[in-house]
Amino acid sequence: MTWVMLSLRKATLKSRMSDLQMQSLQLSQRIQDLQHYASSIADGSISMSEMANSPSSIFGTQMQYIAASSPIAYQSAQIKTTAYLQQMGQLQMDTQGQYQLVTDPTGATSDVDPYLVFNEIYKQELKEYSKQIGEKVHAEEKELESQRLRIESQLKAAEAEYESVAKQEDSNIKNDAIRLA
């Protein structure tokens, strides 16, 4: 009657294998979603087409990125633009206008446009923020990948045990069968 115990073990292993396969599938999906998220924020902003084509599981994360990135970049760009313009003004005063003459002998750019300076710094800050978030996403991807590999190895071990138990069960059924001869 040991084949009954083997049948129960086989059913338990089948259930465990199913659970491990589901966990592996969920982790693989999460990894794909994170890769999509990382690629959509790589340039510092998320376009409307990227939002429309994003998986529903990361839509909220993308909305949080948009809500957080703009104010952070805006505040940093304001501070850096003000500092840059003050530094350029001080440099012009210290050199009595000679610095501008050296950098632009034609005099075509007599004044620095604060909006253009701000806009350029703002774009740089968005890219820097996306780089920071990208590093966090990459670290999470690596962690999920290691979990997935651990689950895959557990799944392979469970499959090997399942095959072994199935062979033992078949052997025990043959041995316990009533022989009519």
PDB file of C-alpha atoms in Angstrom:
ATOM      1  CA  MET A   1       0.000   0.000   0.000  1.00  0.00           C
ATOM      2  CA  THR A   2       2.951   2.345  -0.214  1.00  0.00           C
ATOM      3  CA  TRP A   3       1.732   3.379  -3.653  1.00  0.00           C
ATOM      4  CA  VAL A   4      -1.109   5.264  -1.911  1.00  0.00           C
ATOM      5  CA  MET A   5       1.443   7.354   0.002  1.00  0.00           C
ATOM      6  CA  LEU A   6       3.395   7.878  -3.205  1.00  0.00           C
ATOM      7  CA  SER A   7       0.216   9.029  -4.960  1.00  0.00           C
ATOM      8  CA  LEU A   8      -0.400  11.572  -2.203  1.00  0.00           C
ATOM      9  CA  ARG A   9       3.206  12.777  -2.440  1.00  0.00           C
ATOM     10  CA  LYS A  10       2.851  13.038  -6.200  1.00  0.00           C
ATOM     11  CA  ALA A  11      -0.290  15.183  -5.832  1.00  0.00           C
ATOM     12  CA  THR A  12       1.499  17.414  -3.307  1.00  0.00           C
ATOM     13  CA  LEU A  13       4.456  17.818  -5.657  1.00  0.00           C
ATOM     14  CA  LYS A  14       2.134  18.620  -8.569  1.00  0.00           C
ATOM     15  CA  SER A  15       0.515  21.373  -6.489  1.00  0.00           C
ATOM     16  CA  ARG A  16       3.929  22.741  -5.451  1.00  0.00           C
ATOM     17  CA  MET A  17       5.136  22.729  -9.053  1.00  0.00           C
ATOM     18  CA  SER A  18       2.036  24.624 -10.104  1.00  0.00           C
ATOM     19  CA  ASP A  19       2.606  27.227  -7.367  1.00  0.00           C
ATOM     20  CA  LEU A  20       6.265  27.628  -8.342  1.00  0.00           C
ATOM     21  CA  GLN A  21       5.362  28.021 -12.012  1.00  0.00           C
ATOM     22  CA  MET A  22       2.855  30.739 -11.101  1.00  0.00           C
ATOM     23  CA  GLN A  23       5.410  32.573  -8.951  1.00  0.00           C
ATOM     24  CA  SER A  24       7.972  32.366 -11.749  1.00  0.00           C
ATOM     25  CA  LEU A  25       5.459  33.695 -14.256  1.00  0.00           C
ATOM     26  CA  GLN A  26       4.505  36.593 -11.976  1.00  0.00           C
ATOM     27  CA  LEU A  27       8.150  37.511 -11.400  1.00  0.00           C
ATOM     28  CA  SER A  28       8.875  37.351 -15.137  1.00  0.00           C
ATOM     29  CA  GLN A  29       5.926  39.658 -15.808  1.00  0.00           C
ATOM     30  CA  ARG A  30       7.087  42.106 -13.127  1.00  0.00           C
ATOM     31  CA  ILE A  31      10.599  42.111 -14.607  1.00  0.00           C
ATOM     32  CA  GLN A  32       9.182  42.866 -18.072  1.00  0.00           C
ATOM     33  CA  ASP A  33       7.065  45.675 -16.619  1.00  0.00           C
ATOM     34  CA  LEU A  34      10.093  47.187 -14.885  1.00  0.00           C
ATOM     35  CA  GLN A  35      12.098  47.005 -18.109  1.00  0.00           C
ATOM     36  CA  HIS A  36       9.291  48.813 -19.937  1.00  0.00           C
ATOM     37  CA  TYR A  37       9.168  51.447 -17.189  1.00  0.00           C
ATOM     38  CA  ALA A  38      12.944  51.945 -17.287  1.00  0.00           C
ATOM     39  CA  SER A  39      12.913  52.384 -21.058  1.00  0.00           C
ATOM     40  CA  SER A  40      10.033  54.866 -20.897  1.00  0.00           C
ATOM     41  CA  ILE A  41      11.802  57.130 -18.371  1.00  0.00           C
ATOM     42  CA  ALA A  42      15.268  56.817 -19.904  1.00  0.00           C
ATOM     43  CA  ASP A  43      15.097  60.196 -21.655  1.00  0.00           C
ATOM     44  CA  GLY A  44      13.828  62.008 -18.563  1.00  0.00           C
ATOM     45  CA  SER A  45      10.173  62.225 -19.494  1.00  0.00           C
ATOM     46  CA  ILE A  46       7.304  59.953 -20.426  1.00  0.00           C
ATOM     47  CA  SER A  47       5.507  60.682 -23.688  1.00  0.00           C
ATOM     48  CA  MET A  48       1.800  60.230 -24.227  1.00  0.00           C
ATOM     49  CA  SER A  49       2.407  57.274 -26.557  1.00  0.00           C
ATOM     50  CA  GLU A  50       4.590  55.609 -23.907  1.00  0.00           C
ATOM     51  CA  MET A  51       1.805  56.106 -21.369  1.00  0.00           C
ATOM     52  CA  ALA A  52      -0.783  54.694 -23.768  1.00  0.00           C
ATOM     53  CA  ASN A  53       1.360  51.653 -24.566  1.00  0.00           C
ATOM     54  CA  SER A  54       2.407  50.917 -20.998  1.00  0.00           C
ATOM     55  CA  PRO A  55       1.147  47.872 -19.110  1.00  0.00           C
ATOM     56  CA  SER A  56      -1.601  48.656 -16.625  1.00  0.00           C
ATOM     57  CA  SER A  57       0.538  47.383 -13.765  1.00  0.00           C
ATOM     58  CA  ILE A  58       3.013  50.272 -14.150  1.00  0.00           C
ATOM     59  CA  PHE A  59       0.608  53.036 -15.179  1.00  0.00           C
ATOM     60  CA  GLY A  60       0.341  54.320 -11.608  1.00  0.00           C
ATOM     61  CA  THR A  61       4.112  54.177 -11.186  1.00  0.00           C
ATOM     62  CA  GLN A  62       4.533  56.259 -14.324  1.00  0.00           C
ATOM     63  CA  MET A  63       2.003  58.783 -13.026  1.00  0.00           C
ATOM     64  CA  GLN A  64       3.967  59.015  -9.775  1.00  0.00           C
ATOM     65  CA  TYR A  65       7.160  59.569 -11.761  1.00  0.00           C
ATOM     66  CA  ILE A  66       5.562  62.402 -13.719  1.00  0.00           C
ATOM     67  CA  ALA A  67       4.164  63.959 -10.544  1.00  0.00           C
ATOM     68  CA  ALA A  68       7.511  63.766  -8.730  1.00  0.00           C
ATOM     69  CA  SER A  69      10.033  64.466 -11.485  1.00  0.00           C
ATOM     70  CA  SER A  70       8.730  67.792 -12.703  1.00  0.00           C
ATOM     71  CA  PRO A  71       8.673  69.652  -9.355  1.00  0.00           C
ATOM     72  CA  ILE A  72      12.061  68.259  -8.350  1.00  0.00           C
ATOM     73  CA  ALA A  73      13.653  69.229 -11.668  1.00  0.00           C
ATOM     74  CA  TYR A  74      11.889  72.615 -11.662  1.00  0.00           C
ATOM     75  CA  GLN A  75      13.102  73.555  -8.197  1.00  0.00           C
ATOM     76  CA  SER A  76      16.651  72.436  -8.910  1.00  0.00           C
ATOM     77  CA  ALA A  77      16.667  74.256 -12.259  1.00  0.00           C
ATOM     78  CA  GLN A  78      15.475  77.473 -10.600  1.00  0.00           C
ATOM     79  CA  ILE A  79      18.283  77.359  -8.066  1.00  0.00           C
ATOM     80  CA  LYS A  80      20.955  76.490 -10.619  1.00  0.00           C
ATOM     81  CA  THR A  81      19.716  79.059 -13.155  1.00  0.00           C
ATOM     82  CA  THR A  82      19.794  81.828 -10.566  1.00  0.00           C
ATOM     83  CA  ALA A  83      23.298  80.814  -9.489  1.00  0.00           C
ATOM     84  CA  TYR A  84      24.487  80.618 -13.108  1.00  0.00           C
ATOM     85  CA  LEU A  85      23.085  84.035 -14.023  1.00  0.00           C
ATOM     86  CA  GLN A  86      24.578  85.612 -10.902  1.00  0.00           C
ATOM     87  CA  GLN A  87      27.937  84.030 -11.649  1.00  0.00           C
ATOM     88  CA  MET A  88      27.876  85.234 -15.265  1.00  0.00           C
ATOM     89  CA  GLY A  89      26.881  88.750 -14.146  1.00  0.00           C
ATOM     90  CA  GLN A  90      29.679  88.814 -11.586  1.00  0.00           C
ATOM     91  CA  LEU A  91      32.140  87.535 -14.185  1.00  0.00           C
ATOM     92  CA  GLN A  92      31.115  90.311 -16.574  1.00  0.00           C
ATOM     93  CA  MET A  93      31.551  92.916 -13.845  1.00  0.00           C
ATOM     94  CA  ASP A  94      34.919  91.542 -12.750  1.00  0.00           C
ATOM     95  CA  THR A  95      36.290  91.493 -16.308  1.00  0.00           C
ATOM     96  CA  GLN A  96      34.556  94.740 -17.312  1.00  0.00           C
ATOM     97  CA  GLY A  97      32.862  93.019 -20.230  1.00  0.00           C
ATOM     98  CA  GLN A  98      36.050  91.395 -21.538  1.00  0.00           C
ATOM     99  CA  TYR A  99      34.799  87.846 -20.797  1.00  0.00           C
ATOM    100  CA  GLN A 100      31.849  88.276 -23.137  1.00  0.00           C
ATOM    101  CA  LEU A 101      34.086  89.760 -25.813  1.00  0.00           C
ATOM    102  CA  VAL A 102      36.394  86.736 -25.604  1.00  0.00           C
ATOM    103  CA  THR A 103      33.571  84.175 -25.687  1.00  0.00           C
ATOM    104  CA  ASP A 104      31.609  85.983 -28.417  1.00  0.00           C
ATOM    105  CA  PRO A 105      33.727  88.462 -30.418  1.00  0.00           C
ATOM    106  CA  THR A 106      30.820  89.342 -32.727  1.00  0.00           C
ATOM    107  CA  GLY A 107      28.656  90.507 -29.840  1.00  0.00           C
ATOM    108  CA  ALA A 108      25.709  88.587 -31.285  1.00  0.00           C
ATOM    109  CA  THR A 109      24.761  87.151 -27.911  1.00  0.00           C
ATOM    110  CA  SER A 110      25.054  90.216 -25.774  1.00  0.00           C
ATOM    111  CA  ASP A 111      22.638  88.958 -23.147  1.00  0.00           C
ATOM    112  CA  VAL A 112      22.073  85.458 -21.883  1.00  0.00           C
ATOM    113  CA  ASP A 113      18.423  84.470 -22.199  1.00  0.00           C
ATOM    114  CA  PRO A 114      17.396  83.242 -18.728  1.00  0.00           C
ATOM    115  CA  TYR A 115      14.569  81.141 -20.179  1.00  0.00           C
ATOM    116  CA  LEU A 116      16.929  79.197 -22.442  1.00  0.00           C
ATOM    117  CA  VAL A 117      19.357  78.654 -19.581  1.00  0.00           C
ATOM    118  CA  PHE A 118      16.518  77.501 -17.310  1.00  0.00           C
ATOM    119  CA  ASN A 119      15.078  75.207 -19.974  1.00  0.00           C
ATOM    120  CA  GLU A 120      18.427  73.526 -20.619  1.00  0.00           C
ATOM    121  CA  ILE A 121      19.109  73.025 -16.917  1.00  0.00           C
ATOM    122  CA  TYR A 122      15.546  71.728 -16.421  1.00  0.00           C
ATOM    123  CA  LYS A 123      16.080  69.084 -19.123  1.00  0.00           C
ATOM    124  CA  GLN A 124      19.380  68.068 -17.525  1.00  0.00           C
ATOM    125  CA  GLU A 125      17.704  67.743 -14.129  1.00  0.00           C
ATOM    126  CA  LEU A 126      14.937  65.572 -15.580  1.00  0.00           C
ATOM    127  CA  LYS A 127      17.558  63.275 -17.100  1.00  0.00           C
ATOM    128  CA  GLU A 128      19.446  63.139 -13.813  1.00  0.00           C
ATOM    129  CA  TYR A 129      16.260  62.250 -11.917  1.00  0.00           C
ATOM    130  CA  SER A 130      15.413  59.548 -14.450  1.00  0.00           C
ATOM    131  CA  LYS A 131      18.939  58.183 -14.079  1.00  0.00           C
ATOM    132  CA  GLN A 132      18.483  57.929 -10.296  1.00  0.00           C
ATOM    133  CA  ILE A 133      15.118  56.208 -10.684  1.00  0.00           C
ATOM    134  CA  GLY A 134      16.579  53.960 -13.403  1.00  0.00           C
ATOM    135  CA  GLU A 135      19.285  52.778 -11.010  1.00  0.00           C
ATOM    136  CA  LYS A 136      16.653  51.893  -8.410  1.00  0.00           C
ATOM    137  CA  VAL A 137      14.595  50.058 -11.030  1.00  0.00           C
ATOM    138  CA  HIS A 138      17.677  48.167 -12.217  1.00  0.00           C
ATOM    139  CA  ALA A 139      18.462  47.094  -8.639  1.00  0.00           C
ATOM    140  CA  GLU A 140      14.877  45.881  -8.210  1.00  0.00           C
ATOM    141  CA  GLU A 141      15.125  44.004 -11.531  1.00  0.00           C
ATOM    142  CA  LYS A 142      18.271  42.230 -10.355  1.00  0.00           C
ATOM    143  CA  GLU A 143      16.597  41.252  -7.080  1.00  0.00           C
ATOM    144  CA  LEU A 144      13.527  39.919  -8.886  1.00  0.00           C
ATOM    145  CA  GLU A 145      15.713  38.029 -11.347  1.00  0.00           C
ATOM    146  CA  SER A 146      17.597  36.332  -8.504  1.00  0.00           C
ATOM    147  CA  GLN A 147      14.255  35.375  -6.910  1.00  0.00           C
ATOM    148  CA  ARG A 148      13.046  34.004 -10.240  1.00  0.00           C
ATOM    149  CA  LEU A 149      16.210  31.928 -10.661  1.00  0.00           C
ATOM    150  CA  ARG A 150      15.815  30.575  -7.120  1.00  0.00           C
ATOM    151  CA  ILE A 151      12.220  29.597  -7.877  1.00  0.00           C
ATOM    152  CA  GLU A 152      13.274  27.993 -11.176  1.00  0.00           C
ATOM    153  CA  SER A 153      15.838  25.844  -9.363  1.00  0.00           C
ATOM    154  CA  GLN A 154      13.195  24.824  -6.799  1.00  0.00           C
ATOM    155  CA  LEU A 155      10.868  23.974  -9.670  1.00  0.00           C
ATOM    156  CA  LYS A 156      13.490  21.781 -11.348  1.00  0.00           C
ATOM    157  CA  ALA A 157      14.108  19.962  -8.059  1.00  0.00           C
ATOM    158  CA  ALA A 158      10.365  19.419  -7.577  1.00  0.00           C
ATOM    159  CA  GLU A 159      10.028  18.128 -11.157  1.00  0.00           C
ATOM    160  CA  ALA A 160      12.898  15.688 -10.623  1.00  0.00           C
ATOM    161  CA  GLU A 161      11.345  14.451  -7.383  1.00  0.00           C
ATOM    162  CA  TYR A 162       7.970  14.142  -9.120  1.00  0.00           C
ATOM    163  CA  GLU A 163       9.485  11.932 -11.824  1.00  0.00           C
ATOM    164  CA  SER A 164      11.189   9.792  -9.194  1.00  0.00           C
ATOM    165  CA  VAL A 165       7.984   9.411  -7.175  1.00  0.00           C
ATOM    166  CA  ALA A 166       6.001   8.583 -10.327  1.00  0.00           C
ATOM    167  CA  LYS A 167       8.471   5.799 -11.206  1.00  0.00           C
ATOM    168  CA  GLN A 168       8.343   4.426  -7.663  1.00  0.00           C
ATOM    169  CA  GLU A 169       4.546   4.543  -7.725  1.00  0.00           C
ATOM    170  CA  ASP A 170       4.409   2.631 -11.014  1.00  0.00           C
ATOM    171  CA  SER A 171       6.849   0.063  -9.663  1.00  0.00           C
ATOM    172  CA  ASN A 172       4.873  -0.395  -6.434  1.00  0.00           C
ATOM    173  CA  ILE A 173       1.583  -0.714  -8.298  1.00  0.00           C
ATOM    174  CA  LYS A 174       3.096  -3.449 -10.488  1.00  0.00           C
ATOM    175  CA  ASN A 175       4.517  -5.249  -7.446  1.00  0.00           C
ATOM    176  CA  ASP A 176       1.268  -5.011  -5.460  1.00  0.00           C
ATOM    177  CA  ALA A 177      -0.959  -6.096  -8.334  1.00  0.00           C
ATOM    178  CA  ILE A 178      -2.762  -9.387  -7.962  1.00  0.00           C
ATOM    179  CA  ARG A 179      -1.339 -11.953 -10.294  1.00  0.00           C
ATOM    180  CA  LEU A 180      -3.698 -14.436 -11.859  1.00  0.00           C
ATOM    181  CA  ALA A 181      -1.816 -17.322 -13.283  1.00  0.00           C
TER     182      ALA A 181
END
